[in-house]
Amino acid sequence: TRKNNSSSLSLEPTTHSSTSSSQATTNDLILLSPTTRKNNLSSLSITSVKNNSVFVSPITNSVDQTMIDISKCDLNCCSSSKAYHPLKEDELVSATINKRSCQKKWFTDYPWLTFCKTKRRVFCCACREAFEREIHPTKTKLFPHHVTFIVNGYCDWKNAISRFKLHEKTKLHLDSIYVVNQQMKPNIAIQLTSATKKQQEQRRQSLSIQISCIIYLLRQGLALRGHDDENSNLIQLLKLRSADNEYLNEWIKNKKYFSHDIVNEICKEIYLTIIRDIVKEISSRKWFSLICDETCDESTTEQLCITIRSVNSNYKIFEDVIGLYEISAQNAPTIVEAIYDVITRCGLDMINCRGQSYDGASNMSGIYGDLAVHDLTDQCASICNCMLCVKDIIDFIRRSPKRLVILKEIFNQISSSYTNLTALCPHRWTMRAESYGSLLKTYEQVQEALYTISKEKGGPGIKANGNLVFTDTEKLSRAFQSSDCYLQDVFCAAEAIIYRFRRIQDDINFELFYNQVVKDSEGLTEKPILPRLRRPPGRYESNTILVNHASCEDFYQKQYVETLEMIINMLQTRFTQKNFKMLCEVENFILNISNKPPDLSIHYIKTIIDFCYDDIDIERLKSEAVMISDFFKVVINTNQMKIKRITKISTVCEILNICEIGKQMFREFDKLIRLYLTIPVTTATSERAFSVLNRVKSTLRSTMTQSRLNHLLLAHIYKEKLDEIDPNQIMSTFISSNEQRQAFFGLML
């Protein structure tokens, strides 16, 4: 027998006594763990454990699992499958031999080392694990230094570094590391499942980016498609974002979810998210009113814009565009059918409809009240001619870069700054005066440019009475632009315009106006002359008497007076309707009881009953009306609002919003205010929707379907709601629509 030291393994002689194993005492078996003691007794072919050394039987010439189990202690340093590295130097002090101890830095340089706190020795974690689990491919005889790092442990600290380097380079160690790492890898099924989940996650990320790009294009009102799919805005935007996502380029090349139907479906989901939110808010406010207007789009299709007006508990007015409805005719039955169809689709009840407003409502007159203010320019021939003349001159200059250069050169010659000509849009009421003013201001230079462009002498004359009309009426038009304008404000603005026109109808104002126009036109155009009288042909001859005017001034004075009188009559007609009178009486009732205890006459009560139907308890409103003025005085004094007299509905709303308890105390009064504010005054919101329509459905995009038009229109109008949409929410709805997408993208968590 070869003598063994404390760090080596001694092999037994070739012959081994069969009684050796039976001589193992109870103390020998204590080294076995309790769970394996019984199983290991029958299979031991090794000698007893002596002095922490295990003797390998020459019969096997290998290390088996039993030997490794014996060499392991029950502490966490050996029970864990990971290598144990001491955290403190105190754990290594106990392993000192001949004034040499294990060093902590060795575990950093050789991470495969593991320290046993019981034996106070180091082992090779990889080799130990490979032979314990019987996954090492080596079947040959092992050398003693191999068994040292697997079973007995190493503690010769003097030669430790050289032995570590030697063991690290052995094939047995390298094979152990390889097989252990292979065993730690998941099996094929798990790897395939993991790869599938990773692909699904990448697809979901790409689809989410695609949806966010679509949301951006819808918000900005840009086209999704282009001349071809490759040059479309959507594809190019995704290519721009591919710098942030590696898989996005592969997603774009695949083109699996870029078809027109898929993109339209995503746009539809975005539209439905917006419209459902709008309808939910309208339903929560109970009462609503309808605002309808018609226009012709780029493809000559008649579009009916349906807008719903409602008021929330804080008296904030909302005018929400529901969409455009393609109508085949402009008669009342067709419009009514379209309105009922839209209201039914939105899940709203017509019983809660409290008002209706129609622009161009001659088709609806006799059925529903007309509360709209119309464009009056088509009622006066002189104004129409003036508009056409001005529009032709401005367009003639603006639409040619060459003509603009000529005009700019003329400004440079006179050392004057160039002033742009403002385009005249016949349908934009608030831009007409500005357009007229820009032409009148630069008319001398424009005329010189026209002389240069054409050899024809003279230029188109401007009838200056158009500027007078549009400058004043523009203020009225601007007053109607806001959705929260009150009827009182509208009446005030209209009365001011009517008073202004009546005041300038007299001879003195006309003479001042005419002389100023003639003076300003000197050198710019020819002097005014009387037009030649023309007798109509005999087949059209009637009893009409031809009027001979004494002078040009008399001729233009007649047109001047007739034009102003026509405008005054039209304004009075629009603002003296039956429903307007009733709304004015309701408004007066609200303001009167807000300032002092009311005189509840039968007339006021009848008006409230006609206006509110069964929405308000009249008897309870009477009792509330007695206290409202006192309550308002207390709130005004408490909050130091500096209000002497309440003259506007907006002031009443402000006071009730400051002291919310007032809405609970005066519930019927609160209902009355909300009902009053629900009634629409103008159709300006529909006009703004038509401006969006012109941007969305342009000449290059005139072939889109009606459903796609509504999807794009509402997304562009409600930008705030679009910004709140989560692309993952749209993606979840899109994926869950069928099983094929669920398998391709995976389930959303």
XYZ file of C-alpha atoms in Angstrom, residues 12 82 112 153 177 263 293 298 368 372 431 482 563 627 660 747:
16
model
C -5.764 0.116 -2.292
C -23.462 26.399 -7.529
C -14.883 26.863 -10.761
C -10.720 17.917 -1.821
C -17.686 22.272 -17.883
C -54.837 49.638 -42.418
C -75.176 71.688 -42.333
C -64.177 67.417 -53.809
C -88.408 72.296 -37.560
C -79.193 79.664 -38.436
C -61.653 86.836 -44.233
C -67.342 80.370 -30.687
C -78.039 96.967 -50.566
C -84.304 82.482 -2.792
C -71.460 74.053 -5.880
C -51.989 36.660 -26.460
